[in-house]
PDB file of C-alpha atoms and ligand atoms in Angstrom:
ATOM      1  CA  MET A   1       0.000   0.000   0.000  1.00 44.00           C
ATOM      2  CA  HIS A   2       1.532   3.304  -1.077  1.00 51.00           C
ATOM      3  CA  SER A   3       1.607   6.246   1.283  1.00 58.00           C
ATOM      4  CA  THR A   4      -0.727   9.176   0.606  1.00 84.00           C
ATOM      5  CA  ALA A   5      -0.941  12.615   2.146  1.00 94.00           C
ATOM      6  CA  LEU A   6      -3.754  13.925   4.321  1.00 97.00           C
ATOM      7  CA  PRO A   7      -6.470  15.500   2.108  1.00 97.00           C
ATOM      8  CA  PRO A   8      -5.787  19.264   1.970  1.00 97.00           C
ATOM      9  CA  ASP A   9      -9.165  20.227   3.456  1.00 96.00           C
ATOM     10  CA  LEU A  10      -8.332  18.413   6.702  1.00 97.00           C
ATOM     11  CA  ASN A  11      -6.465  20.250   9.445  1.00 96.00           C
ATOM     12  CA  PRO A  12      -3.426  18.192  10.529  1.00 96.00           C
ATOM     13  CA  ALA A  13      -3.399  20.013  13.890  1.00 96.00           C
ATOM     14  CA  HIS A  14      -6.901  18.865  14.714  1.00 96.00           C
ATOM     15  CA  LEU A  15      -6.855  15.131  14.109  1.00 97.00           C
ATOM     16  CA  PRO A  16      -8.067  12.601  16.670  1.00 98.00           C
ATOM     17  CA  ARG A  17      -5.235  11.114  18.709  1.00 98.00           C
ATOM     18  CA  HIS A  18      -7.108   7.854  18.916  1.00 98.00           C
ATOM     19  CA  ILE A  19      -9.746   6.364  16.597  1.00 98.00           C
ATOM     20  CA  ALA A  20     -11.826   3.377  17.694  1.00 98.00           C
ATOM     21  CA  VAL A  21     -13.719   1.417  15.038  1.00 98.00           C
ATOM     22  CA  ILE A  22     -16.598  -1.046  15.087  1.00 98.00           C
ATOM     23  CA  MET A  23     -16.172  -2.924  11.822  1.00 98.00           C
ATOM     24  CA  ASP A  24     -19.772  -3.765  11.043  1.00 97.00           C
ATOM     25  CA  GLY A  25     -21.336  -5.001   7.803  1.00 98.00           C
ATOM     26  CA  ASN A  26     -18.961  -7.711   6.576  1.00 97.00           C
ATOM     27  CA  GLY A  27     -21.746 -10.276   6.363  1.00 97.00           C
ATOM     28  CA  ARG A  28     -24.076  -7.945   4.445  1.00 98.00           C
ATOM     29  CA  TRP A  29     -21.304  -6.934   2.060  1.00 98.00           C
ATOM     30  CA  ALA A  30     -20.757 -10.598   1.177  1.00 98.00           C
ATOM     31  CA  THR A  31     -24.470 -11.464   0.968  1.00 98.00           C
ATOM     32  CA  GLN A  32     -25.047  -8.551  -1.427  1.00 98.00           C
ATOM     33  CA  ARG A  33     -22.501 -10.153  -3.729  1.00 98.00           C
ATOM     34  CA  GLY A  34     -23.876 -13.656  -3.403  1.00 98.00           C
ATOM     35  CA  LEU A  35     -20.785 -14.704  -1.423  1.00 98.00           C
ATOM     36  CA  PRO A  36     -20.558 -16.577   1.901  1.00 96.00           C
ATOM     37  CA  ARG A  37     -20.279 -14.334   4.993  1.00 95.00           C
ATOM     38  CA  ILE A  38     -16.679 -15.348   5.541  1.00 96.00           C
ATOM     39  CA  ALA A  39     -15.747 -13.663   2.262  1.00 97.00           C
ATOM     40  CA  GLY A  40     -16.878 -10.427   3.906  1.00 98.00           C
ATOM     41  CA  HIS A  41     -14.588 -10.995   6.880  1.00 97.00           C
ATOM     42  CA  ARG A  42     -11.683 -11.719   4.558  1.00 97.00           C
ATOM     43  CA  GLN A  43     -12.317  -8.452   2.713  1.00 98.00           C
ATOM     44  CA  GLY A  44     -12.859  -6.686   6.054  1.00 98.00           C
ATOM     45  CA  ALA A  45      -9.403  -7.719   7.182  1.00 97.00           C
ATOM     46  CA  LYS A  46      -7.930  -6.124   4.018  1.00 98.00           C
ATOM     47  CA  THR A  47      -9.863  -2.948   4.779  1.00 98.00           C
ATOM     48  CA  LEU A  48      -8.473  -2.891   8.323  1.00 98.00           C
ATOM     49  CA  LYS A  49      -4.935  -3.286   7.040  1.00 97.00           C
ATOM     50  CA  ALA A  50      -5.434  -0.376   4.623  1.00 97.00           C
ATOM     51  CA  LEU A  51      -6.985   1.743   7.372  1.00 98.00           C
ATOM     52  CA  LEU A  52      -4.050   1.098   9.687  1.00 98.00           C
ATOM     53  CA  GLN A  53      -1.698   2.215   6.936  1.00 97.00           C
ATOM     54  CA  CYS A  54      -3.820   5.286   6.279  1.00 98.00           C
ATOM     55  CA  CYS A  55      -3.916   6.302   9.966  1.00 98.00           C
ATOM     56  CA  GLN A  56      -0.158   5.938  10.024  1.00 97.00           C
ATOM     57  CA  ASP A  57       0.250   8.058   6.868  1.00 97.00           C
ATOM     58  CA  TRP A  58      -2.029  10.770   8.196  1.00 98.00           C
ATOM     59  CA  GLY A  59      -0.472  10.977  11.652  1.00 97.00           C
ATOM     60  CA  ILE A  60      -3.138   9.387  13.818  1.00 98.00           C
ATOM     61  CA  PRO A  61      -1.220   7.820  16.721  1.00 98.00           C
ATOM     62  CA  VAL A  62      -3.674   5.144  17.982  1.00 98.00           C
ATOM     63  CA  LEU A  63      -6.203   2.857  16.246  1.00 98.00           C
ATOM     64  CA  THR A  64      -8.365   0.357  18.139  1.00 98.00           C
ATOM     65  CA  ALA A  65     -10.454  -2.174  16.193  1.00 98.00           C
ATOM     66  CA  TYR A  66     -13.244  -4.401  17.535  1.00 97.00           C
ATOM     67  CA  ALA A  67     -12.432  -7.734  15.916  1.00 97.00           C
ATOM     68  CA  PHE A  68     -14.391 -10.133  18.136  1.00 96.00           C
ATOM     69  CA  SER A  69     -16.719  -9.376  21.021  1.00 95.00           C
ATOM     70  CA  THR A  70     -17.591 -11.473  24.069  1.00 95.00           C
ATOM     71  CA  GLU A  71     -21.010 -11.876  22.371  1.00 95.00           C
ATOM     72  CA  ASN A  72     -19.625 -13.102  19.019  1.00 95.00           C
ATOM     73  CA  TRP A  73     -19.296 -16.666  20.374  1.00 97.00           C
ATOM     74  CA  ARG A  74     -23.048 -16.909  19.737  1.00 96.00           C
ATOM     75  CA  ARG A  75     -22.451 -16.963  15.971  1.00 96.00           C
ATOM     76  CA  PRO A  76     -22.486 -20.278  14.081  1.00 95.00           C
ATOM     77  CA  LEU A  77     -19.500 -22.402  15.071  1.00 96.00           C
ATOM     78  CA  GLU A  78     -18.102 -22.410  11.539  1.00 95.00           C
ATOM     79  CA  GLU A  79     -18.051 -18.584  11.408  1.00 95.00           C
ATOM     80  CA  VAL A  80     -16.366 -18.360  14.832  1.00 97.00           C
ATOM     81  CA  THR A  81     -13.808 -20.969  13.778  1.00 96.00           C
ATOM     82  CA  PHE A  82     -13.173 -19.106  10.525  1.00 96.00           C
ATOM     83  CA  LEU A  83     -12.627 -15.798  12.351  1.00 96.00           C
ATOM     84  CA  LEU A  84     -10.211 -17.295  14.877  1.00 97.00           C
ATOM     85  CA  ARG A  85      -8.243 -18.971  12.059  1.00 97.00           C
ATOM     86  CA  LEU A  86      -8.256 -15.711  10.100  1.00 96.00           C
ATOM     87  CA  PHE A  87      -6.732 -13.838  13.071  1.00 97.00           C
ATOM     88  CA  GLU A  88      -4.082 -16.520  13.358  1.00 96.00           C
ATOM     89  CA  ARG A  89      -3.255 -16.474   9.659  1.00 96.00           C
ATOM     90  CA  LEU A  90      -3.114 -12.678   9.546  1.00 96.00           C
ATOM     91  CA  LEU A  91      -0.804 -12.552  12.527  1.00 94.00           C
ATOM     92  CA  HIS A  92       1.558 -14.968  10.787  1.00 92.00           C
ATOM     93  CA  GLN A  93       1.382 -13.022   7.530  1.00 94.00           C
ATOM     94  CA  GLU A  94       1.432  -9.460   8.765  1.00 95.00           C
ATOM     95  CA  LEU A  95       3.842  -9.458  11.690  1.00 94.00           C
ATOM     96  CA  ARG A  96       6.886  -8.738   9.570  1.00 94.00           C
ATOM     97  CA  ALA A  97       5.161  -5.880   7.725  1.00 94.00           C
ATOM     98  CA  MET A  98       3.952  -4.408  11.021  1.00 95.00           C
ATOM     99  CA  GLN A  99       7.494  -4.617  12.386  1.00 94.00           C
ATOM    100  CA  GLN A 100       8.883  -2.852   9.348  1.00 94.00           C
ATOM    101  CA  ALA A 101       6.275  -0.121   9.628  1.00 95.00           C
ATOM    102  CA  GLY A 102       7.056   0.360  13.328  1.00 97.00           C
ATOM    103  CA  VAL A 103       3.526  -0.628  14.430  1.00 98.00           C
ATOM    104  CA  ARG A 104       3.033  -1.449  18.117  1.00 98.00           C
ATOM    105  CA  VAL A 105       0.329  -4.110  18.269  1.00 98.00           C
ATOM    106  CA  ARG A 106      -1.576  -4.993  21.404  1.00 97.00           C
ATOM    107  CA  PHE A 107      -4.528  -7.297  22.010  1.00 98.00           C
ATOM    108  CA  ILE A 108      -7.236  -6.291  24.432  1.00 98.00           C
ATOM    109  CA  GLY A 109      -9.883  -8.586  25.865  1.00 97.00           C
ATOM    110  CA  ASP A 110     -10.050 -11.859  27.760  1.00 97.00           C
ATOM    111  CA  LEU A 111      -7.503 -13.717  25.675  1.00 97.00           C
ATOM    112  CA  THR A 112      -7.519 -16.766  27.972  1.00 96.00           C
ATOM    113  CA  ALA A 113     -10.651 -18.108  26.218  1.00 96.00           C
ATOM    114  CA  LEU A 114      -8.891 -18.203  22.827  1.00 97.00           C
ATOM    115  CA  PRO A 115      -7.092 -21.203  21.332  1.00 96.00           C
ATOM    116  CA  GLU A 116      -3.630 -21.523  22.849  1.00 97.00           C
ATOM    117  CA  SER A 117      -1.877 -21.270  19.490  1.00 96.00           C
ATOM    118  CA  LEU A 118      -3.574 -17.910  18.924  1.00 97.00           C
ATOM    119  CA  GLN A 119      -2.730 -16.694  22.442  1.00 97.00           C
ATOM    120  CA  THR A 120       0.917 -17.560  21.837  1.00 96.00           C
ATOM    121  CA  LEU A 121       0.992 -15.700  18.517  1.00 96.00           C
ATOM    122  CA  MET A 122      -0.663 -12.686  20.107  1.00 97.00           C
ATOM    123  CA  SER A 123       1.749 -12.455  23.001  1.00 96.00           C
ATOM    124  CA  GLU A 124       4.713 -12.969  20.655  1.00 96.00           C
ATOM    125  CA  ALA A 125       3.481 -10.219  18.319  1.00 96.00           C
ATOM    126  CA  ALA A 126       2.856  -7.846  21.231  1.00 97.00           C
ATOM    127  CA  ALA A 127       6.291  -8.533  22.731  1.00 97.00           C
ATOM    128  CA  ALA A 128       8.083  -8.279  19.383  1.00 96.00           C
ATOM    129  CA  THR A 129       6.564  -4.882  18.603  1.00 97.00           C
ATOM    130  CA  ALA A 130       6.413  -3.406  22.127  1.00 97.00           C
ATOM    131  CA  ASP A 131       9.377  -1.069  21.604  1.00 97.00           C
ATOM    132  CA  ASN A 132       8.304   0.216  18.194  1.00 98.00           C
ATOM    133  CA  ASP A 133       7.557   3.907  18.009  1.00 96.00           C
ATOM    134  CA  GLY A 134       4.994   4.006  15.184  1.00 97.00           C
ATOM    135  CA  ILE A 135       1.220   3.778  15.398  1.00 98.00           C
ATOM    136  CA  GLU A 136      -0.311   1.905  18.335  1.00 98.00           C
ATOM    137  CA  PHE A 137      -2.709  -0.724  17.014  1.00 98.00           C
ATOM    138  CA  ASN A 138      -5.061  -2.275  19.541  1.00 98.00           C
ATOM    139  CA  VAL A 139      -7.083  -5.279  18.430  1.00 98.00           C
ATOM    140  CA  ALA A 140     -10.037  -6.120  20.662  1.00 98.00           C
ATOM    141  CA  VAL A 141     -10.579  -9.886  20.698  1.00 97.00           C
ATOM    142  CA  ASN A 142     -13.046 -11.552  23.056  1.00 97.00           C
ATOM    143  CA  TYR A 143     -13.506  -8.028  24.337  1.00 97.00           C
ATOM    144  CA  GLY A 144     -16.503  -6.652  26.221  1.00 97.00           C
ATOM    145  CA  SER A 145     -16.618  -3.502  28.340  1.00 98.00           C
ATOM    146  CA  ARG A 146     -18.705  -5.055  31.084  1.00 97.00           C
ATOM    147  CA  LEU A 147     -16.244  -7.907  31.397  1.00 97.00           C
ATOM    148  CA  GLU A 148     -13.358  -5.408  31.455  1.00 98.00           C
ATOM    149  CA  LEU A 149     -14.970  -3.208  34.109  1.00 98.00           C
ATOM    150  CA  THR A 150     -16.084  -6.153  36.244  1.00 98.00           C
ATOM    151  CA  GLN A 151     -12.539  -7.493  36.167  1.00 97.00           C
ATOM    152  CA  ALA A 152     -11.185  -4.057  37.149  1.00 98.00           C
ATOM    153  CA  PHE A 153     -13.618  -3.700  40.058  1.00 97.00           C
ATOM    154  CA  ARG A 154     -12.864  -7.238  41.242  1.00 97.00           C
ATOM    155  CA  GLY A 155      -9.155  -6.423  41.364  1.00 97.00           C
ATOM    156  CA  ILE A 156      -9.781  -3.221  43.288  1.00 96.00           C
ATOM    157  CA  ALA A 157     -12.105  -5.019  45.736  1.00 96.00           C
ATOM    158  CA  ALA A 158      -9.430  -7.669  46.334  1.00 97.00           C
ATOM    159  CA  ASP A 159      -6.824  -4.972  47.095  1.00 95.00           C
ATOM    160  CA  LEU A 160      -9.282  -3.261  49.450  1.00 95.00           C
ATOM    161  CA  LEU A 161     -10.043  -6.506  51.282  1.00 96.00           C
ATOM    162  CA  GLN A 162      -6.352  -7.204  51.693  1.00 97.00           C
ATOM    163  CA  GLY A 163      -5.830  -3.706  53.100  1.00 96.00           C
ATOM    164  CA  LYS A 164      -3.460  -2.698  50.271  1.00 95.00           C
ATOM    165  CA  ILE A 165      -5.552   0.375  49.500  1.00 93.00           C
ATOM    166  CA  ARG A 166      -8.091   2.488  51.385  1.00 94.00           C
ATOM    167  CA  LEU A 167     -11.679   3.092  50.289  1.00 94.00           C
ATOM    168  CA  GLU A 168     -11.321   6.849  50.991  1.00 95.00           C
ATOM    169  CA  ASP A 169      -8.610   7.023  48.324  1.00 93.00           C
ATOM    170  CA  PHE A 170     -10.674   5.286  45.591  1.00 92.00           C
ATOM    171  CA  GLN A 171     -10.430   7.339  42.404  1.00 93.00           C
ATOM    172  CA  GLU A 172     -10.967   7.041  38.641  1.00 95.00           C
ATOM    173  CA  SER A 173      -7.305   6.401  37.946  1.00 95.00           C
ATOM    174  CA  TRP A 174      -7.533   3.085  39.837  1.00 95.00           C
ATOM    175  CA  VAL A 175     -10.145   1.870  37.398  1.00 97.00           C
ATOM    176  CA  GLU A 176      -8.242   3.211  34.370  1.00 97.00           C
ATOM    177  CA  ALA A 177      -5.066   1.488  35.456  1.00 97.00           C
ATOM    178  CA  ARG A 178      -6.884  -1.859  35.460  1.00 97.00           C
ATOM    179  CA  LEU A 179      -8.532  -1.578  32.048  1.00 98.00           C
ATOM    180  CA  PHE A 180      -7.110  -3.554  29.113  1.00 97.00           C
ATOM    181  CA  THR A 181      -6.403  -0.164  27.518  1.00 97.00           C
ATOM    182  CA  ALA A 182      -4.299   1.160  30.423  1.00 97.00           C
ATOM    183  CA  GLY A 183      -1.647   3.521  29.120  1.00 95.00           C
ATOM    184  CA  SER A 184      -3.516   4.507  25.911  1.00 96.00           C
ATOM    185  CA  PRO A 185      -5.264   7.860  25.526  1.00 97.00           C
ATOM    186  CA  ASP A 186      -9.071   7.614  25.369  1.00 98.00           C
ATOM    187  CA  PRO A 187     -10.515   7.539  21.835  1.00 98.00           C
ATOM    188  CA  ASP A 188     -11.468  10.967  20.467  1.00 98.00           C
ATOM    189  CA  LEU A 189     -13.524   9.453  17.665  1.00 98.00           C
ATOM    190  CA  LEU A 190     -15.611   6.292  17.408  1.00 98.00           C
ATOM    191  CA  ILE A 191     -16.558   5.117  13.926  1.00 98.00           C
ATOM    192  CA  ARG A 192     -19.221   2.458  13.391  1.00 98.00           C
ATOM    193  CA  THR A 193     -20.004   1.324   9.869  1.00 98.00           C
ATOM    194  CA  SER A 194     -23.073  -0.204   8.195  1.00 98.00           C
ATOM    195  CA  GLY A 195     -25.763   2.049   9.646  1.00 98.00           C
ATOM    196  CA  GLU A 196     -25.978   0.521  13.133  1.00 96.00           C
ATOM    197  CA  GLN A 197     -26.014   3.132  15.892  1.00 97.00           C
ATOM    198  CA  ARG A 198     -25.035   1.242  19.033  1.00 97.00           C
ATOM    199  CA  LEU A 199     -21.940   0.911  21.190  1.00 97.00           C
ATOM    200  CA  SER A 200     -22.347  -2.874  21.595  1.00 97.00           C
ATOM    201  CA  ASN A 201     -20.376  -3.123  24.857  1.00 97.00           C
ATOM    202  CA  TYR A 202     -17.315  -1.451  23.297  1.00 98.00           C
ATOM    203  CA  LEU A 203     -14.986   0.791  25.322  1.00 98.00           C
ATOM    204  CA  LEU A 204     -17.869   2.149  27.427  1.00 98.00           C
ATOM    205  CA  TRP A 205     -15.582   3.813  29.969  1.00 98.00           C
ATOM    206  CA  GLN A 206     -13.038   5.019  27.425  1.00 98.00           C
ATOM    207  CA  LEU A 207     -15.606   6.564  25.049  1.00 98.00           C
ATOM    208  CA  ALA A 208     -16.967   8.932  27.732  1.00 97.00           C
ATOM    209  CA  TYR A 209     -16.070  12.064  25.713  1.00 96.00           C
ATOM    210  CA  ALA A 210     -15.590  10.608  22.238  1.00 97.00           C
ATOM    211  CA  GLU A 211     -17.339  11.982  19.178  1.00 97.00           C
ATOM    212  CA  LEU A 212     -19.544   9.272  17.700  1.00 98.00           C
ATOM    213  CA  TYR A 213     -19.666   8.862  13.928  1.00 98.00           C
ATOM    214  CA  PHE A 214     -22.025   6.455  12.192  1.00 98.00           C
ATOM    215  CA  THR A 215     -21.938   5.774   8.471  1.00 98.00           C
ATOM    216  CA  ASN A 216     -23.985   3.555   6.164  1.00 98.00           C
ATOM    217  CA  VAL A 217     -20.832   2.404   4.379  1.00 98.00           C
ATOM    218  CA  LEU A 218     -20.300  -1.338   4.943  1.00 98.00           C
ATOM    219  CA  TRP A 219     -16.980  -2.121   6.616  1.00 98.00           C
ATOM    220  CA  PRO A 220     -15.291  -3.783   3.587  1.00 98.00           C
ATOM    221  CA  ASP A 221     -15.981  -0.569   1.605  1.00 98.00           C
ATOM    222  CA  PHE A 222     -14.588   1.757   4.303  1.00 98.00           C
ATOM    223  CA  ASP A 223     -11.690   3.229   2.319  1.00 98.00           C
ATOM    224  CA  ARG A 224      -9.491   6.327   2.637  1.00 97.00           C
ATOM    225  CA  GLU A 225     -12.223   8.595   1.317  1.00 97.00           C
ATOM    226  CA  ALA A 226     -14.664   7.191   3.895  1.00 98.00           C
ATOM    227  CA  LEU A 227     -12.110   7.879   6.637  1.00 98.00           C
ATOM    228  CA  ALA A 228     -11.557  11.403   5.306  1.00 98.00           C
ATOM    229  CA  GLU A 229     -15.333  11.926   5.461  1.00 98.00           C
ATOM    230  CA  ALA A 230     -15.396  10.777   9.106  1.00 98.00           C
ATOM    231  CA  LEU A 231     -12.525  13.142   9.896  1.00 98.00           C
ATOM    232  CA  ARG A 232     -14.354  16.040   8.209  1.00 97.00           C
ATOM    233  CA  ALA A 233     -17.360  15.356  10.425  1.00 97.00           C
ATOM    234  CA  TYR A 234     -15.053  15.168  13.460  1.00 97.00           C
ATOM    235  CA  GLN A 235     -13.342  18.445  12.617  1.00 96.00           C
ATOM    236  CA  GLY A 236     -16.718  20.109  12.201  1.00 94.00           C
ATOM    237  CA  ARG A 237     -17.777  19.304  15.740  1.00 92.00           C
ATOM    238  CA  ASP A 238     -17.422  21.506  18.802  1.00 80.00           C
ATOM    239  CA  ARG A 239     -15.854  19.424  21.553  1.00 75.00           C
ATOM    240  CA  LYS A 240     -16.818  20.896  24.901  1.00 76.00           C
ATOM    241  CA  PHE A 241     -16.012  18.167  27.445  1.00 78.00           C
ATOM    242  CA  GLY A 242     -18.929  19.395  29.560  1.00 81.00           C
ATOM    243  CA  GLY A 243     -17.796  23.038  29.421  1.00 82.00           C
ATOM    244  CA  LEU A 244     -18.737  25.848  27.029  1.00 78.00           C
ATOM    245  CA  PRO A 245     -17.416  26.255  23.488  1.00 71.00           C
ATOM    246  CA  PRO A 246     -14.400  28.608  23.302  1.00 66.00           C
ATOM    247  CA  THR A 247     -16.460  31.324  21.534  1.00 67.00           C
ATOM    248  CA  TYR A 248     -18.585  31.726  24.688  1.00 63.00           C
ATOM    249  CA  LEU A 249     -15.556  31.829  26.944  1.00 63.00           C
ATOM    250  CA  THR A 250     -13.891  34.675  25.042  1.00 60.00           C
ATOM    251  CA  ALA A 251     -17.095  36.709  24.496  1.00 50.00           C
TER     252      ALA A 251
HETATM  253  C1  FPP B 301     -18.846  -7.488  11.911  1.00 87.50           C
HETATM  254  O1  FPP B 301     -19.544  -7.659  10.690  1.00 87.50           O
HETATM  255  C2  FPP B 301     -17.502  -8.022  11.812  1.00 87.50           C
HETATM  256  C3  FPP B 301     -16.922  -8.955  12.656  1.00 87.50           C
HETATM  257  C4  FPP B 301     -17.611  -9.513  13.828  1.00 87.50           C
HETATM  258  C5  FPP B 301     -15.549  -9.468  12.432  1.00 87.50           C
HETATM  259  C6  FPP B 301     -14.536  -8.402  12.222  1.00 87.50           C
HETATM  260  C7  FPP B 301     -13.237  -9.013  11.856  1.00 87.50           C
HETATM  261  C8  FPP B 301     -12.487  -8.610  10.813  1.00 87.50           C
HETATM  262  C9  FPP B 301     -12.807  -7.456   9.946  1.00 87.50           C
HETATM  263  C10 FPP B 301     -11.189  -9.293  10.566  1.00 87.50           C
HETATM  264  C11 FPP B 301     -10.126  -8.423  11.160  1.00 87.50           C
HETATM  265  C12 FPP B 301      -8.905  -9.153  11.415  1.00 87.50           C
HETATM  266  C13 FPP B 301      -8.026  -8.870  12.429  1.00 87.50           C
HETATM  267  C14 FPP B 301      -6.758  -9.616  12.556  1.00 87.50           C
HETATM  268  C15 FPP B 301      -8.273  -7.865  13.466  1.00 87.50           C
HETATM  269  P1  FPP B 301     -20.827  -8.596  10.695  1.00 87.50           P
HETATM  270  O2  FPP B 301     -20.372 -10.008  10.471  1.00 87.50           O
HETATM  271  O3  FPP B 301     -21.573  -8.384  11.966  1.00 87.50           O
HETATM  272  O4  FPP B 301     -21.622  -8.086   9.461  1.00 87.50           O
HETATM  273  P2  FPP B 301     -23.206  -8.046   9.333  1.00 87.50           P
HETATM  274  O5  FPP B 301     -23.689  -7.095  10.382  1.00 87.50           O
HETATM  275  O6  FPP B 301     -23.416  -7.524   7.954  1.00 87.50           O
HETATM  276  O7  FPP B 301     -23.714  -9.446   9.517  1.00 87.50           O
END
């Protein structure tokens, strides 16, 4: 994939530091073409690769993609098996390219439920790229916010019971430090494709102040122009973080 510059109508000083994506619509994309659903996932993986490259080219430091949710186990066994094999194959194929591009890859979610061969590949890829200084690429696999938060609260409760910490000192940073995403900035922009307008148990804590962007484009068709369109919408919004827009403050 060749490198391309940020479209001139986008302000490089006002890009999100972190984009989170819900890659929805793979199945529909395939069905529309008379193909099996898995063909949509295969194409979706290509789209994700191109998006990662694009974020890197345009100077977006963090990308987090929802690849498999804690609820996705309810899909037909053959689709689940295909997805898990696809992750494994992609990790084999793409690790070298990610290394060369300086990508730092990290997997977030309850990885213990995944096949051991996949867990091993994931921890090897994370360790091998940990010191890279390019884009941070978080892949959410067997991820669910409620699971993540419950796990965080359980850890805090255990520390409280053991007297390691005091209830009076309980603060937000304790929760943040126990999330799978600890150490990453919160997403500034959430993109969900294919017309669905839900968060689906994704980064509920981390998205507290994110701008939400929904598009009818199906994930496999989410190309550079679609990303540019999302960024235009983002740059057109007034982010107030609960305060007043700057124009009111200076008036
Ligand atoms: C949602 O579309 C998509 C998924 C549950 C799978 C996403 C996975 C990929 C794009 C592969 C990425 C690979 C890596 C290594 C991260 P859907 O199946 O719900 O589509 P539908 O709503 O049209 O049925």
